[in-house]
PDB file of C-alpha atoms in Angstrom:
ATOM      1  CA  UNK R   1       9.674 -11.238  35.593  1.00  0.00           C
ATOM      2  CA  UNK R   2       7.113 -10.632  37.854  1.00  0.00           C
ATOM      3  CA  UNK R   3       7.284 -12.356  41.565  1.00  0.00           C
ATOM      4  CA  UNK R   4       4.166 -14.891  42.043  1.00  0.00           C
ATOM      5  CA  UNK R   5       3.224 -14.880  45.981  1.00  0.00           C
ATOM      6  CA  UNK R   6       1.794 -18.248  46.906  1.00  0.00           C
ATOM      7  CA  UNK R   7      -0.227 -18.005  50.168  1.00  0.00           C
ATOM      8  CA  UNK R   8      -0.382 -21.183  51.968  1.00  0.00           C
ATOM      9  CA  UNK R   9      -3.320 -21.376  54.580  1.00  0.00           C
ATOM     10  CA  UNK R  10      -3.433 -24.137  57.273  1.00  0.00           C
ATOM     11  CA  UNK R  11      -6.032 -24.869  59.597  1.00  0.00           C
ATOM     12  CA  UNK R  12      -4.580 -25.392  63.190  1.00  0.00           C
ATOM     13  CA  UNK R  13      -6.542 -25.894  66.166  1.00  0.00           C
ATOM     14  CA  UNK R  14      -5.805 -22.599  67.985  1.00  0.00           C
ATOM     15  CA  UNK R  15      -5.807 -19.970  65.057  1.00  0.00           C
ATOM     16  CA  UNK R  16      -5.327 -20.133  61.542  1.00  0.00           C
ATOM     17  CA  UNK R  17      -1.725 -19.210  60.329  1.00  0.00           C
ATOM     18  CA  UNK R  18      -0.584 -18.050  56.995  1.00  0.00           C
ATOM     19  CA  UNK R  19       2.917 -18.824  55.645  1.00  0.00           C
ATOM     20  CA  UNK R  20       4.076 -16.573  52.261  1.00  0.00           C
ATOM     21  CA  UNK R  21       6.504 -17.947  50.102  1.00  0.00           C
ATOM     22  CA  UNK R  22       7.831 -16.086  47.041  1.00  0.00           C
ATOM     23  CA  UNK R  23       9.002 -17.704  43.482  1.00  0.00           C
ATOM     24  CA  UNK R  24      12.221 -16.834  42.163  1.00  0.00           C
ATOM     25  CA  UNK R  25      11.429 -18.075  38.619  1.00  0.00           C
ATOM     26  CA  UNK R  26       9.072 -19.859  36.202  1.00  0.00           C
ATOM     27  CA  UNK R  27       9.760 -22.985  34.696  1.00  0.00           C
ATOM     28  CA  UNK R  28      10.356 -23.126  31.157  1.00  0.00           C
ATOM     29  CA  UNK R  29       9.811 -26.440  29.196  1.00  0.00           C
ATOM     30  CA  UNK R  30      11.848 -28.120  26.516  1.00  0.00           C
ATOM     31  CA  UNK R  31       9.356 -28.775  24.272  1.00  0.00           C
ATOM     32  CA  UNK R  32      11.255 -27.738  21.243  1.00  0.00           C
ATOM     33  CA  UNK R  33      10.390 -30.585  18.686  1.00  0.00           C
ATOM     34  CA  UNK R  34       6.553 -30.399  18.943  1.00  0.00           C
ATOM     35  CA  UNK R  35       3.898 -27.771  17.908  1.00  0.00           C
ATOM     36  CA  UNK R  36       0.688 -28.477  19.946  1.00  0.00           C
ATOM     37  CA  UNK R  37      -2.962 -27.418  18.725  1.00  0.00           C
ATOM     38  CA  UNK R  38      -5.311 -25.583  20.892  1.00  0.00           C
ATOM     39  CA  UNK R  39      -6.889 -28.754  21.882  1.00  0.00           C
ATOM     40  CA  UNK R  40      -3.515 -29.414  23.768  1.00  0.00           C
ATOM     41  CA  UNK R  41      -3.922 -26.661  26.443  1.00  0.00           C
ATOM     42  CA  UNK R  42      -6.657 -26.542  29.194  1.00  0.00           C
ATOM     43  CA  UNK R  43      -6.954 -23.515  31.776  1.00  0.00           C
ATOM     44  CA  UNK R  44      -3.386 -22.982  31.982  1.00  0.00           C
ATOM     45  CA  UNK R  45      -0.579 -20.591  31.677  1.00  0.00           C
ATOM     46  CA  UNK R  46       2.599 -22.199  30.093  1.00  0.00           C
ATOM     47  CA  UNK R  47       6.104 -21.047  28.890  1.00  0.00           C
ATOM     48  CA  UNK R  48       7.956 -23.259  26.453  1.00  0.00           C
ATOM     49  CA  UNK R  49      11.648 -23.410  24.713  1.00  0.00           C
ATOM     50  CA  UNK R  50      10.641 -24.063  21.179  1.00  0.00           C
ATOM     51  CA  UNK R  51      12.207 -24.452  17.700  1.00  0.00           C
ATOM     52  CA  UNK R  52      10.948 -21.492  15.770  1.00  0.00           C
ATOM     53  CA  UNK R  53      10.195 -23.251  12.495  1.00  0.00           C
ATOM     54  CA  UNK R  54       8.408 -26.048  14.413  1.00  0.00           C
ATOM     55  CA  UNK R  55       5.842 -23.691  15.601  1.00  0.00           C
ATOM     56  CA  UNK R  56       5.973 -21.759  12.195  1.00  0.00           C
ATOM     57  CA  UNK R  57       6.795 -18.314  13.812  1.00  0.00           C
ATOM     58  CA  UNK R  58       7.904 -15.559  11.609  1.00  0.00           C
ATOM     59  CA  UNK R  59      11.295 -13.954  12.626  1.00  0.00           C
ATOM     60  CA  UNK R  60      14.724 -14.752  12.689  1.00  0.00           C
ATOM     61  CA  UNK R  61      17.164 -17.512  14.808  1.00  0.00           C
ATOM     62  CA  UNK R  62      16.603 -21.199  15.323  1.00  0.00           C
ATOM     63  CA  UNK R  63      14.792 -20.951  18.636  1.00  0.00           C
ATOM     64  CA  UNK R  64      12.151 -19.034  20.406  1.00  0.00           C
ATOM     65  CA  UNK R  65      10.310 -18.584  23.668  1.00  0.00           C
ATOM     66  CA  UNK R  66       6.426 -19.596  23.535  1.00  0.00           C
ATOM     67  CA  UNK R  67       4.153 -18.156  26.256  1.00  0.00           C
ATOM     68  CA  UNK R  68       0.402 -19.491  26.014  1.00  0.00           C
ATOM     69  CA  UNK R  69      -2.855 -18.261  27.808  1.00  0.00           C
ATOM     70  CA  UNK R  70      -5.492 -21.045  27.673  1.00  0.00           C
ATOM     71  CA  UNK R  71      -8.068 -19.419  29.952  1.00  0.00           C
ATOM     72  CA  UNK R  72     -10.776 -22.182  29.476  1.00  0.00           C
ATOM     73  CA  UNK R  73     -11.326 -25.580  28.099  1.00  0.00           C
ATOM     74  CA  UNK R  74     -13.638 -25.268  25.191  1.00  0.00           C
ATOM     75  CA  UNK R  75     -14.980 -22.976  22.704  1.00  0.00           C
ATOM     76  CA  UNK R  76     -17.536 -21.140  25.360  1.00  0.00           C
ATOM     77  CA  UNK R  77     -14.292 -19.665  26.755  1.00  0.00           C
ATOM     78  CA  UNK R  78     -13.339 -18.118  23.451  1.00  0.00           C
ATOM     79  CA  UNK R  79      -9.477 -18.256  21.914  1.00  0.00           C
ATOM     80  CA  UNK R  80      -6.285 -19.375  23.332  1.00  0.00           C
ATOM     81  CA  UNK R  81      -3.628 -17.124  22.892  1.00  0.00           C
ATOM     82  CA  UNK R  82       0.132 -17.315  22.106  1.00  0.00           C
ATOM     83  CA  UNK R  83       3.271 -15.101  21.789  1.00  0.00           C
ATOM     84  CA  UNK R  84       6.550 -16.470  20.251  1.00  0.00           C
ATOM     85  CA  UNK R  85       9.713 -14.521  21.251  1.00  0.00           C
ATOM     86  CA  UNK R  86      12.520 -14.864  18.953  1.00  0.00           C
ATOM     87  CA  UNK R  87      15.681 -12.749  17.524  1.00  0.00           C
ATOM     88  CA  UNK R  88      13.126 -11.271  14.819  1.00  0.00           C
ATOM     89  CA  UNK R  89      10.783  -9.885  17.238  1.00  0.00           C
ATOM     90  CA  UNK R  90       7.722 -10.715  18.863  1.00  0.00           C
ATOM     91  CA  UNK R  91       4.517 -12.512  17.507  1.00  0.00           C
ATOM     92  CA  UNK R  92       1.097 -13.487  18.161  1.00  0.00           C
ATOM     93  CA  UNK R  93      -1.439 -16.125  17.150  1.00  0.00           C
ATOM     94  CA  UNK R  94      -4.748 -17.523  18.448  1.00  0.00           C
ATOM     95  CA  UNK R  95      -7.003 -20.440  18.361  1.00  0.00           C
ATOM     96  CA  UNK R  96     -10.351 -22.044  19.515  1.00  0.00           C
ATOM     97  CA  UNK R  97      -9.673 -24.544  22.200  1.00  0.00           C
ATOM     98  CA  UNK R  98     -11.501 -27.083  20.288  1.00  0.00           C
ATOM     99  CA  UNK R  99      -9.351 -26.493  17.215  1.00  0.00           C
ATOM    100  CA  UNK R 100      -6.631 -28.623  16.030  1.00  0.00           C
ATOM    101  CA  UNK R 101      -4.768 -25.888  14.399  1.00  0.00           C
ATOM    102  CA  UNK R 102      -3.708 -22.139  14.972  1.00  0.00           C
ATOM    103  CA  UNK R 103      -4.440 -19.104  13.017  1.00  0.00           C
ATOM    104  CA  UNK R 104      -1.729 -17.451  11.257  1.00  0.00           C
ATOM    105  CA  UNK R 105       1.076 -15.636  13.056  1.00  0.00           C
ATOM    106  CA  UNK R 106       0.859 -11.818  13.368  1.00  0.00           C
ATOM    107  CA  UNK R 107       3.853  -9.449  13.823  1.00  0.00           C
ATOM    108  CA  UNK R 108       3.488  -7.544  16.918  1.00  0.00           C
ATOM    109  CA  UNK R 109       6.706  -6.067  17.299  1.00  0.00           C
ATOM    110  CA  UNK R 110      10.297  -6.005  15.327  1.00  0.00           C
ATOM    111  CA  UNK R 111      14.007  -5.752  16.333  1.00  0.00           C
ATOM    112  CA  UNK R 112      14.776  -4.481  12.861  1.00  0.00           C
ATOM    113  CA  UNK R 113      14.538  -1.040  13.929  1.00  0.00           C
ATOM    114  CA  UNK R 114      13.299   1.065  16.635  1.00  0.00           C
ATOM    115  CA  UNK R 115      11.363   3.514  14.557  1.00  0.00           C
ATOM    116  CA  UNK R 116       8.953   1.099  12.874  1.00  0.00           C
ATOM    117  CA  UNK R 117       5.862  -0.481  13.278  1.00  0.00           C
ATOM    118  CA  UNK R 118       4.807  -3.269  11.642  1.00  0.00           C
ATOM    119  CA  UNK R 119       1.355  -4.266  11.424  1.00  0.00           C
ATOM    120  CA  UNK R 120      -0.583  -7.064   9.399  1.00  0.00           C
ATOM    121  CA  UNK R 121      -4.393  -7.359   8.834  1.00  0.00           C
ATOM    122  CA  UNK R 122      -6.116  -3.960   9.021  1.00  0.00           C
ATOM    123  CA  UNK R 123      -5.602  -0.698  11.025  1.00  0.00           C
ATOM    124  CA  UNK R 124      -8.294   1.771  11.671  1.00  0.00           C
ATOM    125  CA  UNK R 125      -8.277   5.155  12.990  1.00  0.00           C
ATOM    126  CA  UNK R 126     -11.602   6.615  13.778  1.00  0.00           C
ATOM    127  CA  UNK R 127     -11.260  10.473  13.494  1.00  0.00           C
ATOM    128  CA  UNK R 128     -14.829  10.834  14.702  1.00  0.00           C
ATOM    129  CA  UNK R 129     -18.329   9.149  14.339  1.00  0.00           C
ATOM    130  CA  UNK R 130     -18.524   9.443  10.560  1.00  0.00           C
ATOM    131  CA  UNK R 131     -14.870   8.966   9.349  1.00  0.00           C
ATOM    132  CA  UNK R 132     -12.841   6.033   9.503  1.00  0.00           C
ATOM    133  CA  UNK R 133      -9.122   5.576   7.751  1.00  0.00           C
ATOM    134  CA  UNK R 134      -8.379   2.002   7.125  1.00  0.00           C
ATOM    135  CA  UNK R 135      -5.113   0.727   6.144  1.00  0.00           C
ATOM    136  CA  UNK R 136      -5.326  -3.002   4.565  1.00  0.00           C
ATOM    137  CA  UNK R 137      -2.421  -5.171   3.189  1.00  0.00           C
ATOM    138  CA  UNK R 138      -4.512  -7.719   1.325  1.00  0.00           C
ATOM    139  CA  UNK R 139      -1.864  -9.500  -0.342  1.00  0.00           C
ATOM    140  CA  UNK R 140       2.230  -9.267  -0.972  1.00  0.00           C
ATOM    141  CA  UNK R 141       1.827  -7.014  -3.810  1.00  0.00           C
ATOM    142  CA  UNK R 142      -0.896  -4.075  -2.825  1.00  0.00           C
ATOM    143  CA  UNK R 143      -1.436  -1.749   0.254  1.00  0.00           C
ATOM    144  CA  UNK R 144      -4.616  -0.533   0.516  1.00  0.00           C
ATOM    145  CA  UNK R 145      -5.581   2.675   1.832  1.00  0.00           C
ATOM    146  CA  UNK R 146      -9.407   3.066   2.484  1.00  0.00           C
ATOM    147  CA  UNK R 147     -11.600   5.853   3.559  1.00  0.00           C
ATOM    148  CA  UNK R 148     -15.037   5.579   4.897  1.00  0.00           C
ATOM    149  CA  UNK R 149     -17.773   8.015   5.898  1.00  0.00           C
ATOM    150  CA  UNK R 150     -21.028   6.875   7.695  1.00  0.00           C
ATOM    151  CA  UNK R 151     -20.070   3.300   7.506  1.00  0.00           C
ATOM    152  CA  UNK R 152     -19.914   3.447   3.733  1.00  0.00           C
ATOM    153  CA  UNK R 153     -16.840   3.046   1.592  1.00  0.00           C
ATOM    154  CA  UNK R 154     -16.348   6.105  -0.408  1.00  0.00           C
ATOM    155  CA  UNK R 155     -12.725   6.242  -1.762  1.00  0.00           C
ATOM    156  CA  UNK R 156      -9.848   3.622  -1.543  1.00  0.00           C
ATOM    157  CA  UNK R 157      -6.224   4.061  -3.101  1.00  0.00           C
ATOM    158  CA  UNK R 158      -3.844   1.243  -3.517  1.00  0.00           C
ATOM    159  CA  UNK R 159      -0.073   1.438  -3.725  1.00  0.00           C
ATOM    160  CA  UNK R 160       1.562  -1.375  -5.728  1.00  0.00           C
ATOM    161  CA  UNK R 161       5.121  -2.915  -5.293  1.00  0.00           C
ATOM    162  CA  UNK R 162       5.655  -2.361  -8.857  1.00  0.00           C
ATOM    163  CA  UNK R 163       5.053   1.463  -8.707  1.00  0.00           C
ATOM    164  CA  UNK R 164       1.624   1.599  -9.823  1.00  0.00           C
ATOM    165  CA  UNK R 165      -1.077   3.699  -8.155  1.00  0.00           C
ATOM    166  CA  UNK R 166      -4.742   3.523  -8.247  1.00  0.00           C
ATOM    167  CA  UNK R 167      -7.813   5.390  -7.144  1.00  0.00           C
ATOM    168  CA  UNK R 168     -11.559   4.061  -7.045  1.00  0.00           C
ATOM    169  CA  UNK R 169     -14.359   6.270  -6.192  1.00  0.00           C
ATOM    170  CA  UNK R 170     -17.675   4.979  -6.140  1.00  0.00           C
ATOM    171  CA  UNK R 171     -19.561   7.578  -8.027  1.00  0.00           C
ATOM    172  CA  UNK R 172     -17.616   8.168 -11.390  1.00  0.00           C
ATOM    173  CA  UNK R 173     -13.963   6.692 -10.500  1.00  0.00           C
ATOM    174  CA  UNK R 174     -12.435   9.889 -10.439  1.00  0.00           C
ATOM    175  CA  UNK R 175      -8.957  11.007  -9.503  1.00  0.00           C
ATOM    176  CA  UNK R 176      -8.324  14.486  -8.387  1.00  0.00           C
ATOM    177  CA  UNK R 177      -4.912  15.933  -7.452  1.00  0.00           C
ATOM    178  CA  UNK R 178      -5.206  19.406  -6.227  1.00  0.00           C
ATOM    179  CA  UNK R 179      -2.353  21.811  -6.044  1.00  0.00           C
ATOM    180  CA  UNK R 180       0.465  19.508  -7.269  1.00  0.00           C
ATOM    181  CA  UNK R 181       2.349  18.359 -10.309  1.00  0.00           C
ATOM    182  CA  UNK R 182       2.541  14.876 -11.520  1.00  0.00           C
ATOM    183  CA  UNK R 183       5.058  13.168 -12.756  1.00  0.00           C
ATOM    184  CA  UNK R 184       5.589  10.114 -14.809  1.00  0.00           C
ATOM    185  CA  UNK R 185       9.259   8.761 -15.447  1.00  0.00           C
ATOM    186  CA  UNK R 186      10.389  11.923 -13.980  1.00  0.00           C
ATOM    187  CA  UNK R 187      10.755  13.030 -10.104  1.00  0.00           C
ATOM    188  CA  UNK R 188      10.805  16.861 -10.917  1.00  0.00           C
ATOM    189  CA  UNK R 189       7.318  17.528 -12.828  1.00  0.00           C
ATOM    190  CA  UNK R 190       7.440  21.390 -14.248  1.00  0.00           C
ATOM    191  CA  UNK R 191       3.857  21.121 -15.284  1.00  0.00           C
ATOM    192  CA  UNK R 192       0.631  19.594 -14.266  1.00  0.00           C
ATOM    193  CA  UNK R 193       1.418  16.373 -15.628  1.00  0.00           C
ATOM    194  CA  UNK R 194       4.551  15.463 -17.280  1.00  0.00           C
ATOM    195  CA  UNK R 195       5.610  12.480 -18.795  1.00  0.00           C
ATOM    196  CA  UNK R 196       9.092  11.036 -19.684  1.00  0.00           C
ATOM    197  CA  UNK R 197       8.398   8.564 -22.515  1.00  0.00           C
ATOM    198  CA  UNK R 198       5.740   7.501 -24.790  1.00  0.00           C
ATOM    199  CA  UNK R 199       1.856   8.142 -24.595  1.00  0.00           C
ATOM    200  CA  UNK R 200      -0.583   5.585 -25.940  1.00  0.00           C
ATOM    201  CA  UNK R 201      -4.276   6.185 -26.301  1.00  0.00           C
ATOM    202  CA  UNK R 202      -7.320   5.305 -28.233  1.00  0.00           C
ATOM    203  CA  UNK R 203      -8.605   8.964 -27.728  1.00  0.00           C
ATOM    204  CA  UNK R 204      -7.122  12.402 -26.899  1.00  0.00           C
ATOM    205  CA  UNK R 205      -9.130  15.700 -26.766  1.00  0.00           C
ATOM    206  CA  UNK R 206      -7.488  19.047 -26.060  1.00  0.00           C
ATOM    207  CA  UNK R 207      -9.769  21.857 -24.673  1.00  0.00           C
ATOM    208  CA  UNK R 208      -8.490  25.419 -24.689  1.00  0.00           C
ATOM    209  CA  UNK R 209      -9.407  28.735 -25.076  1.00  0.00           C
ATOM    210  CA  UNK R 210      -8.413  28.720 -28.877  1.00  0.00           C
ATOM    211  CA  UNK R 211     -10.158  30.829 -31.607  1.00  0.00           C
ATOM    212  CA  UNK R 212     -10.873  28.453 -34.675  1.00  0.00           C
ATOM    213  CA  UNK R 213      -9.337  30.308 -37.747  1.00  0.00           C
ATOM    214  CA  UNK R 214     -12.847  30.142 -39.839  1.00  0.00           C
ATOM    215  CA  UNK R 215     -12.081  33.904 -39.976  1.00  0.00           C
ATOM    216  CA  UNK R 216      -9.832  32.866 -43.078  1.00  0.00           C
ATOM    217  CA  UNK R 217     -13.170  32.543 -44.967  1.00  0.00           C
ATOM    218  CA  UNK R 218     -14.528  35.916 -44.241  1.00  0.00           C
ATOM    219  CA  UNK R 219     -14.532  38.387 -47.336  1.00  0.00           C
ATOM    220  CA  UNK R 220     -12.173  40.906 -45.788  1.00  0.00           C
ATOM    221  CA  UNK R 221      -9.461  38.390 -45.059  1.00  0.00           C
ATOM    222  CA  UNK R 222      -6.225  39.622 -46.540  1.00  0.00           C
ATOM    223  CA  UNK R 223      -4.537  36.278 -47.861  1.00  0.00           C
ATOM    224  CA  UNK R 224      -0.991  36.422 -48.554  1.00  0.00           C
ATOM    225  CA  UNK R 225      -0.163  35.735 -52.226  1.00  0.00           C
ATOM    226  CA  UNK R 226       1.500  32.708 -53.253  1.00  0.00           C
ATOM    227  CA  UNK R 227       4.535  34.919 -54.588  1.00  0.00           C
ATOM    228  CA  UNK R 228       4.684  36.602 -51.013  1.00  0.00           C
ATOM    229  CA  UNK R 229       4.420  32.875 -49.256  1.00  0.00           C
ATOM    230  CA  UNK R 230       7.263  31.817 -51.742  1.00  0.00           C
ATOM    231  CA  UNK R 231       9.619  34.545 -50.599  1.00  0.00           C
ATOM    232  CA  UNK R 232       9.070  34.254 -46.950  1.00  0.00           C
ATOM    233  CA  UNK R 233       9.738  30.266 -47.298  1.00  0.00           C
ATOM    234  CA  UNK R 234      13.021  31.054 -49.193  1.00  0.00           C
ATOM    235  CA  UNK R 235      13.928  33.457 -46.637  1.00  0.00           C
ATOM    236  CA  UNK R 236      13.022  31.489 -43.564  1.00  0.00           C
ATOM    237  CA  UNK R 237      12.874  27.866 -44.509  1.00  0.00           C
ATOM    238  CA  UNK R 238       9.480  27.519 -42.861  1.00  0.00           C
ATOM    239  CA  UNK R 239       6.017  28.354 -43.534  1.00  0.00           C
ATOM    240  CA  UNK R 240       4.505  31.852 -42.140  1.00  0.00           C
ATOM    241  CA  UNK R 241       3.468  31.754 -38.681  1.00  0.00           C
ATOM    242  CA  UNK R 242       4.624  28.178 -37.954  1.00  0.00           C
ATOM    243  CA  UNK R 243       7.345  27.887 -35.533  1.00  0.00           C
ATOM    244  CA  UNK R 244      11.072  26.737 -36.977  1.00  0.00           C
ATOM    245  CA  UNK R 245      12.513  23.165 -36.337  1.00  0.00           C
ATOM    246  CA  UNK R 246      14.955  25.169 -33.704  1.00  0.00           C
ATOM    247  CA  UNK R 247      12.098  26.610 -32.023  1.00  0.00           C
ATOM    248  CA  UNK R 248      10.097  23.577 -31.578  1.00  0.00           C
ATOM    249  CA  UNK R 249      13.387  21.561 -30.608  1.00  0.00           C
ATOM    250  CA  UNK R 250      14.101  24.125 -27.907  1.00  0.00           C
ATOM    251  CA  UNK R 251      10.366  24.847 -26.734  1.00  0.00           C
ATOM    252  CA  UNK R 252       8.100  21.930 -27.964  1.00  0.00           C
ATOM    253  CA  UNK R 253       4.877  22.489 -29.123  1.00  0.00           C
ATOM    254  CA  UNK R 254       1.278  23.390 -27.910  1.00  0.00           C
ATOM    255  CA  UNK R 255      -0.929  20.702 -29.472  1.00  0.00           C
ATOM    256  CA  UNK R 256      -3.897  22.829 -29.407  1.00  0.00           C
ATOM    257  CA  UNK R 257      -2.407  26.088 -30.699  1.00  0.00           C
ATOM    258  CA  UNK R 258      -0.228  23.937 -33.353  1.00  0.00           C
ATOM    259  CA  UNK R 259      -3.386  22.308 -34.713  1.00  0.00           C
ATOM    260  CA  UNK R 260      -5.204  25.816 -35.119  1.00  0.00           C
ATOM    261  CA  UNK R 261      -2.307  26.941 -36.966  1.00  0.00           C
ATOM    262  CA  UNK R 262      -2.121  23.871 -39.513  1.00  0.00           C
ATOM    263  CA  UNK R 263      -6.143  24.310 -39.691  1.00  0.00           C
ATOM    264  CA  UNK R 264      -5.339  27.751 -40.911  1.00  0.00           C
ATOM    265  CA  UNK R 265      -3.020  26.737 -43.303  1.00  0.00           C
ATOM    266  CA  UNK R 266      -5.018  24.185 -44.822  1.00  0.00           C
ATOM    267  CA  UNK R 267      -7.800  27.125 -45.315  1.00  0.00           C
ATOM    268  CA  UNK R 268      -5.640  29.357 -46.762  1.00  0.00           C
ATOM    269  CA  UNK R 269      -4.330  26.013 -48.859  1.00  0.00           C
ATOM    270  CA  UNK R 270      -8.051  25.892 -49.815  1.00  0.00           C
ATOM    271  CA  UNK R 271      -8.359  29.397 -51.060  1.00  0.00           C
ATOM    272  CA  UNK R 272      -5.459  29.122 -53.299  1.00  0.00           C
ATOM    273  CA  UNK R 273      -6.839  26.104 -55.061  1.00  0.00           C
ATOM    274  CA  UNK R 274      -9.920  27.834 -55.643  1.00  0.00           C
ATOM    275  CA  UNK R 275      -8.330  30.913 -56.776  1.00  0.00           C
ATOM    276  CA  UNK R 276      -6.272  28.480 -59.344  1.00  0.00           C
ATOM    277  CA  UNK R 277      -9.412  27.012 -60.355  1.00  0.00           C
ATOM    278  CA  UNK R 278     -11.113  30.113 -61.153  1.00  0.00           C
ATOM    279  CA  UNK R 279      -7.869  30.952 -63.456  1.00  0.00           C
ATOM    280  CA  UNK R 280      -7.901  27.842 -64.850  1.00  0.00           C
ATOM    281  CA  UNK R 281     -11.683  28.084 -65.948  1.00  0.00           C
ATOM    282  CA  UNK R 282     -11.390  31.539 -67.173  1.00  0.00           C
ATOM    283  CA  UNK R 283      -8.179  30.545 -69.044  1.00  0.00           C
ATOM    284  CA  UNK R 284      -9.980  27.488 -70.529  1.00  0.00           C
ATOM    285  CA  UNK R 285     -13.120  30.101 -71.720  1.00  0.00           C
ATOM    286  CA  UNK R 286     -10.736  32.401 -73.372  1.00  0.00           C
ATOM    287  CA  UNK R 287      -9.049  29.397 -75.388  1.00  0.00           C
ATOM    288  CA  UNK R 288     -12.460  28.630 -76.393  1.00  0.00           C
ATOM    289  CA  UNK R 289     -13.086  31.687 -77.518  1.00  0.00           C
ATOM    290  CA  UNK R 290      -9.906  32.103 -79.589  1.00  0.00           C
ATOM    291  CA  UNK R 291     -10.550  28.723 -81.337  1.00  0.00           C
ATOM    292  CA  UNK R 292     -14.339  29.586 -82.307  1.00  0.00           C
ATOM    293  CA  UNK R 293     -12.603  32.565 -83.782  1.00  0.00           C
TER     294      UNK R 293
END
């Protein structure tokens, strides 16, 4: 506690004499059951013993100490200020002298841990004149991290208490993660995007450097005969150029590559059908000629 020195000046007939007295304590008023508004205080500093719930201060414990600074008597002197000390830490609030209620309490320090800093409202870090990093808790569920440049909001991201994550970029809404794997439902993603569970989408587009098998329709393409295909299936129990069930179970499938393999089989099947159609038409012609004879 700082010492308060009181200077008592007495005017005497011969010469002025100055007496000094040192205060040994500051009186604490027991006003535990009241919560006075800013209008109650006028040009004073006061320390009071308060019931914590009566003044609505966060923290822990039944009682608290309330320190009030009221530098002026009306709004022209701007805010009155209060600090509340309790077992949960140190809390601050303010209010204009003419107001009948205080603003909300804000945590300044906490007794929960010496390694944590608890802030309420907005924390701005100015790295230079054009870049500002802002941390803003707008409600109980979202934590927003806002990045500004040249006074204009460029990008913000949000972390939700339920585990959700969002990024909003003003020009296009892009999400960019460079040099990192992303896991959903897994803590050790081994690919750029690893999802443990279902994926539901209205549209999926796979872009890859894959050759579309339209070469099947070229005249020099050697189409496997149906007999050869039959023999391959009897021996391997799956179509040629299609991985077996065991291979898919162990390695999964590449969607783009598998779609091209299936497209190739559809094209080959179309050629088989065309070949059968030509044989059928030729057989019908021969039958018709035999009937005419």
